[in-house]
Amino acid sequence: VRGLLPGSALSVTQLEVRAEGLAERFTALTGRGPAGVWAAPGRVNLIGEHTDYNEGFVLPVALDRATLAAVAPRRNDAAHCWSTNPTSPQAVSTTLDAAGPGGPTGWSAYVLGVLWALMKEGVQLPGFDVLVDTNVPLGAGLSSSAALECAITLAATDLAGATLDRSRLAQVARRAENEVVGAPTGVMDQMAAMHGGRDAAVFLDCRSLVVRRVPLELTTAGLTLVIINTGVAHSLVDGQYADRRAACEQAARLLDVPALRDATPAMVERARNELGELLWRRSRHVVSEDERVLDVVRLLESGRAGEIGSLLDASHASLRDDFEVSCEELDVAVEAATSAGAFGARMTGGGFGGSAVALVPVDEVSAVRDAVGAAYRERHFAAPEVFEVVASDGARRIR
Ligand code: GLA
């Protein structure tokens, strides 16, 4: 049945039902109804990893899993945030002027960070009551943070009557992540949450911020995307992500280019001695990954989705061996998935945990799920979460 139904039609209804429930909870908490409910999806990056902050190419897909925010403006500058997540502290009460670099920590930093970044953009904001709810797995490399940031960015701009285009909104959300949350990320996740579309991947040039939707017609090819959440929590605030970023910037300086985006595989080879072994491998990942993104886009645009598998595999090997951001749980997931019939698989997101993504023939999904489960049991890893995803719409108002 799944193959016959456009998956996202199903999720629209589910979103409306969730939005309805959230609005009721909001009313119970605050004594008044929300002005609206906004949603923004998580993302899975199909290919183009650790290329965004090198001003290169990425190809993420917005997920059919989203963060919802029920929001109402206030007459003063108080900001009250609640979450339905039982592991988040119940409520955070603060004021707009408490937001900023070094401002709140914890999950409300995403909310207050975005409000701060919007005010920096010149948008006049009132205070807000905010209740958030998500089914994007947290810390799983699926951009739950960008989903939260983008839902709030859209809600606050709508309610302030401001008009910023979607790429600008994504940059505001990213600024909150970089400067308030303190994670030195690129702009891929927020752009995916803002520009995602049904049955499409988001091809983004991270230098020009030009976006092109690339058809991802997997169902007609008998294929599906499967996420394997290793359950190993990854963090972008710890030093490893910043370290990779600094290495890339240093390599670009040595290669005398503005960013690794401007280097070619031949240039990196020629500069091997000058770069030294480590920076040579880091750069080799980035320049080869940019080429793989372009190859995948070409294949998808000529209706050859079934042929991208080996590029996904090559991306994983490069991230594991040259960029060194994988981990055993990710490697085992990728290996088990491909042995059980996936056309290709790779870690997705920042790495060091989080999730892998596999391109799987619809008929092989249970074989892949079983194989990954068995490989994890054998190594005494905690059971992974394995689920299919459908490319879905970007951030929007639900009610
Ligand atoms: C995280 C960051 C992104 C990107 C990826 C790696 O998801 O938020 O900006 O750098 O890691 O590709």
XYZ file of C-alpha atoms and ligand atoms in Angstrom:
411
model
C 0.000 0.000 0.000
C 2.851 2.298 0.886
C 4.146 2.150 -2.669
C 0.753 3.250 -4.014
C 0.268 6.207 -1.726
C 2.379 9.294 -2.067
C 3.980 9.094 1.404
C 3.832 12.810 1.986
C 0.051 12.955 1.501
C -0.110 10.717 4.543
C 2.232 12.904 6.554
C 0.293 16.101 5.818
C -2.718 14.629 7.571
C -0.549 13.461 10.438
C 0.922 16.953 10.773
C -2.529 18.495 10.943
C -3.558 16.050 13.634
C -0.396 16.767 15.613
C -0.911 20.522 15.175
C -4.468 20.219 16.505
C -3.289 18.329 19.588
C -0.484 20.803 20.179
C -2.846 23.774 19.956
C -5.035 22.145 22.619
C -2.065 21.617 24.923
C -0.993 25.201 24.328
C -4.426 26.435 25.367
C -4.349 24.297 28.499
C -0.930 25.705 29.437
C -1.456 29.392 28.697
C -5.210 29.867 28.964
C -5.495 31.109 25.349
C -5.160 29.596 21.902
C -1.984 29.930 19.824
C -1.909 32.434 16.956
C -0.777 29.554 14.763
C 1.224 26.337 14.494
C 4.336 26.142 12.320
C 6.343 23.081 11.274
C 9.867 22.507 9.997
C 11.337 19.137 9.006
C 14.551 17.383 9.964
C 16.793 16.386 7.091
C 18.875 13.514 5.876
C 21.825 14.453 3.740
C 21.927 12.190 0.693
C 25.477 13.220 -0.185
C 27.866 16.151 0.245
C 29.216 15.806 3.778
C 31.503 18.386 5.384
C 31.393 20.344 2.146
C 28.991 23.130 3.177
C 31.476 25.122 5.263
C 33.970 24.676 2.401
C 31.517 26.569 0.183
C 30.887 23.414 -1.864
C 27.860 21.335 -2.824
C 25.317 19.396 -0.764
C 22.222 17.342 -1.546
C 20.005 16.994 1.523
C 16.406 15.766 1.668
C 13.754 17.206 4.024
C 12.214 14.438 6.131
C 8.634 13.467 6.844
C 9.495 14.070 10.506
C 9.097 17.578 11.803
C 9.234 19.911 14.756
C 6.023 21.813 15.439
C 5.782 25.126 17.279
C 2.513 26.543 18.620
C 3.163 30.241 19.162
C 1.316 33.312 20.435
C 2.754 36.819 20.761
C 2.715 38.575 24.150
C 2.080 42.190 25.075
C 5.459 42.436 26.849
C 8.946 41.118 26.038
C 8.679 37.930 28.096
C 9.491 34.642 26.367
C 7.951 31.465 27.786
C 9.018 28.178 26.212
C 7.543 24.762 26.830
C 8.325 21.447 25.214
C 6.293 18.256 25.045
C 9.543 16.297 25.250
C 9.539 14.585 28.657
C 13.344 14.799 28.869
C 13.435 18.591 28.344
C 12.901 20.761 31.417
C 9.237 21.672 31.460
C 9.334 25.426 31.048
C 11.814 28.210 30.458
C 10.759 31.758 31.312
C 12.971 34.606 30.254
C 12.902 37.896 28.383
C 13.960 38.790 24.852
C 16.922 40.820 26.061
C 18.379 37.729 27.754
C 18.934 36.238 24.292
C 22.279 36.522 22.579
C 25.754 34.994 22.467
C 26.332 33.302 25.821
C 22.557 33.584 26.345
C 20.428 30.708 27.521
C 21.821 27.181 27.364
C 19.787 24.023 26.765
C 17.000 23.692 24.236
C 15.607 27.197 24.719
C 18.889 28.561 23.248
C 17.534 27.539 19.838
C 14.315 29.476 20.385
C 15.858 32.564 21.983
C 18.831 32.413 19.606
C 16.553 32.720 16.601
C 14.605 35.608 18.153
C 17.915 37.365 18.834
C 19.170 36.757 15.279
C 15.896 38.094 13.833
C 16.140 41.243 15.945
C 19.737 41.671 14.667
C 18.218 41.514 11.197
C 16.082 44.519 12.123
C 12.821 42.619 12.699
C 10.804 44.124 15.584
C 9.528 41.337 17.814
C 7.130 41.113 20.726
C 7.600 38.508 23.445
C 6.196 35.015 22.779
C 4.671 31.951 24.352
C 6.021 28.900 22.548
C 5.198 25.209 22.870
C 7.277 22.817 20.762
C 6.816 19.181 19.874
C 9.034 17.027 17.690
C 9.264 13.574 16.192
C 12.707 14.195 14.718
C 15.034 11.949 16.732
C 17.307 14.170 18.872
C 21.096 14.006 18.533
C 20.715 11.533 15.665
C 22.393 13.584 12.935
C 18.985 14.386 11.413
C 19.042 18.100 12.229
C 16.509 18.301 15.001
C 18.159 21.608 15.928
C 17.674 23.144 12.477
C 14.060 21.930 12.524
C 13.426 23.747 15.801
C 15.262 26.884 14.666
C 13.429 27.023 11.348
C 9.959 26.464 12.837
C 10.547 29.344 15.262
C 12.126 31.602 12.617
C 9.133 31.203 10.350
C 6.604 31.611 13.175
C 8.245 34.777 14.528
C 8.621 36.439 11.109
C 5.034 35.581 10.146
C 3.712 37.000 13.404
C 5.880 40.118 13.097
C 4.584 40.619 9.547
C 8.170 40.645 8.246
C 9.047 39.370 4.794
C 12.394 37.621 4.465
C 12.956 35.062 1.737
C 13.550 31.447 2.704
C 17.308 31.531 2.202
C 17.545 34.609 4.434
C 15.461 32.818 7.081
C 17.831 29.859 6.862
C 20.784 32.180 7.415
C 19.094 33.731 10.444
C 18.534 30.243 11.881
C 22.134 29.296 11.198
C 23.362 32.452 12.923
C 21.452 31.411 16.045
C 23.118 27.985 15.927
C 26.613 29.459 15.390
C 26.503 32.408 17.742
C 24.038 31.499 20.480
C 24.119 27.692 20.632
C 27.849 27.786 19.851
C 28.009 25.108 17.116
C 30.192 26.295 14.188
C 28.041 24.590 11.538
C 27.489 25.375 7.864
C 24.137 26.347 6.387
C 23.057 23.009 4.880
C 20.618 21.889 7.578
C 18.664 25.136 7.751
C 18.555 25.426 3.950
C 17.208 21.862 3.725
C 14.522 22.621 6.320
C 13.503 25.768 4.425
C 13.691 24.536 0.830
C 12.753 20.840 1.035
C 10.067 19.483 -1.256
C 8.068 16.312 -1.889
C 9.910 13.695 -3.891
C 12.879 16.017 -4.297
C 16.365 16.523 -2.945
C 17.707 20.029 -2.376
C 20.798 20.677 -4.470
C 22.552 23.616 -2.868
C 25.612 25.556 -3.871
C 26.829 26.682 -0.452
C 28.748 29.635 -1.905
C 26.042 31.300 -3.996
C 23.182 29.753 -1.973
C 21.487 28.930 -5.277
C 19.027 26.079 -4.716
C 17.767 23.581 -7.276
C 15.227 20.878 -6.525
C 16.396 17.554 -7.940
C 13.728 14.889 -8.563
C 14.032 11.968 -6.184
C 11.608 9.560 -7.785
C 12.479 6.516 -5.769
C 9.073 4.818 -5.622
C 8.880 4.426 -9.400
C 12.345 2.837 -9.292
C 11.215 0.421 -6.538
C 13.591 2.069 -4.079
C 13.333 3.732 -0.694
C 15.551 5.626 1.744
C 16.212 3.899 5.034
C 17.677 5.642 8.070
C 19.669 3.710 10.629
C 19.954 5.703 13.842
C 22.927 4.228 15.694
C 21.744 5.753 18.975
C 25.278 7.056 19.520
C 24.644 10.709 20.380
C 26.724 13.098 18.359
C 27.429 16.698 19.288
C 28.447 19.568 17.046
C 29.490 21.684 19.994
C 32.425 19.455 20.970
C 35.838 20.042 19.423
C 35.881 17.456 16.615
C 33.606 19.310 14.204
C 35.456 22.614 14.760
C 38.746 20.772 14.336
C 37.761 19.433 10.886
C 36.604 22.867 9.891
C 39.883 24.470 10.958
C 41.867 21.810 9.069
C 39.937 22.610 5.880
C 40.553 26.324 6.294
C 44.254 25.728 6.831
C 44.421 23.488 3.752
C 42.713 26.173 1.653
C 45.309 28.718 2.811
C 48.152 26.366 1.872
C 46.557 25.708 -1.511
C 46.106 29.444 -1.921
C 42.386 29.233 -2.708
C 39.516 31.094 -0.971
C 37.927 27.790 0.105
C 38.400 24.077 -0.676
C 35.495 24.473 -3.092
C 38.029 26.096 -5.417
C 40.544 23.232 -5.293
C 40.553 20.251 -7.660
C 41.707 16.678 -6.970
C 44.772 17.365 -9.169
C 45.718 20.446 -7.135
C 45.411 18.488 -3.900
C 47.632 15.691 -5.285
C 50.278 18.145 -6.447
C 50.370 19.818 -3.033
C 50.666 16.595 -1.055
C 54.084 17.388 0.431
C 53.210 20.926 1.262
C 49.890 19.937 2.881
C 51.334 17.053 4.852
C 49.616 13.680 5.200
C 46.710 14.799 7.408
C 45.622 17.924 5.537
C 46.127 16.089 2.255
C 43.599 13.452 3.316
C 41.156 16.005 4.722
C 41.271 18.005 1.465
C 41.020 14.891 -0.675
C 37.737 14.067 1.028
C 36.258 17.513 0.399
C 37.252 17.862 -3.273
C 36.196 14.311 -4.137
C 32.915 14.706 -2.228
C 32.029 17.827 -4.211
C 32.517 15.819 -7.409
C 30.364 12.975 -6.081
C 27.533 15.399 -5.347
C 27.604 16.659 -8.933
C 27.668 13.062 -10.213
C 24.656 12.099 -8.081
C 22.740 15.172 -9.271
C 23.460 14.254 -12.907
C 22.233 10.697 -12.369
C 19.061 11.753 -10.543
C 18.247 14.349 -13.167
C 18.511 11.715 -15.876
C 16.193 9.342 -14.003
C 18.961 6.953 -12.933
C 18.432 6.875 -9.147
C 19.323 3.173 -9.085
C 22.880 4.019 -10.100
C 23.872 6.368 -7.277
C 24.672 3.556 -4.818
C 28.403 3.300 -5.510
C 28.774 7.055 -5.015
C 27.115 6.759 -1.594
C 29.532 3.944 -0.715
C 32.523 5.978 -1.914
C 31.363 8.927 0.178
C 31.261 6.737 3.277
C 34.740 5.329 2.656
C 36.116 8.835 2.192
C 34.474 10.115 5.407
C 35.733 7.062 7.303
C 39.297 6.909 5.977
C 40.242 10.419 4.866
C 38.039 12.731 6.913
C 37.874 10.353 9.923
C 34.436 11.341 11.192
C 32.783 7.909 11.214
C 32.645 5.486 14.144
C 32.332 1.730 14.522
C 28.547 1.765 14.883
C 28.186 3.730 11.629
C 30.654 1.491 9.778
C 28.867 -1.658 10.962
C 25.475 -0.239 9.920
C 26.744 0.685 6.443
C 28.496 -2.644 5.944
C 25.498 -4.715 7.129
C 23.044 -2.703 5.020
C 25.043 -3.064 1.805
C 25.698 -6.780 2.406
C 21.941 -7.300 2.880
C 21.010 -5.709 -0.448
C 21.160 -1.915 -0.077
C 22.336 -0.332 -3.330
C 24.523 2.022 -1.312
C 24.866 3.428 2.210
C 26.763 6.089 4.068
C 26.952 7.975 7.324
C 24.971 11.199 7.169
C 25.402 14.497 9.019
C 28.368 15.574 11.102
C 29.432 12.036 12.063
C 30.955 10.545 15.252
C 27.605 8.849 15.829
C 24.151 9.811 14.627
C 22.678 8.083 11.598
C 23.475 6.292 8.367
C 21.312 6.448 5.253
C 20.849 3.567 2.836
C 19.264 3.369 -0.604
C 17.312 0.120 -0.497
C 15.073 -1.776 -2.940
C 11.606 -1.801 -1.363
C 11.666 -5.616 -1.235
C 14.912 -5.672 0.727
C 13.935 -3.333 3.551
C 13.244 -6.108 6.058
C 16.416 -7.955 5.080
C 18.403 -4.763 5.709
C 16.638 -4.144 9.032
C 17.326 -7.723 10.163
C 20.952 -7.652 9.037
C 21.726 -4.402 10.832
C 19.953 -5.634 13.975
C 21.904 -8.906 13.909
C 25.251 -7.162 13.345
C 24.554 -4.846 16.296
C 23.563 -7.732 18.578
C 26.696 -9.635 17.659
C 28.840 -6.695 18.740
C 26.714 -5.962 21.835
C 25.739 -2.516 20.549
C 22.376 -1.119 21.682
C 19.607 -1.861 19.159
C 19.530 0.708 16.344
C 16.355 2.450 15.178
C 15.703 1.621 11.497
C 12.982 3.464 9.551
C 12.017 4.549 6.062
C 11.726 8.220 5.138
C 10.013 10.139 2.358
C 11.249 13.451 0.899
C 8.824 16.078 2.204
C 8.006 19.764 2.175
C 10.075 22.377 3.959
C 9.034 24.685 6.804
C 5.465 25.960 6.669
C 2.488 27.171 8.653
C 0.124 24.316 9.478
C -2.752 26.252 11.056
C 26.295 19.102 10.490
C 26.304 20.606 10.238
C 26.200 20.896 8.749
C 27.228 20.099 7.953
C 27.243 18.631 8.371
C 28.359 17.862 7.731
O 25.074 18.584 10.120
O 25.232 21.218 10.899
O 26.330 22.276 8.520
O 28.500 20.671 8.068
O 27.348 18.487 9.765
O 28.156 17.763 6.372
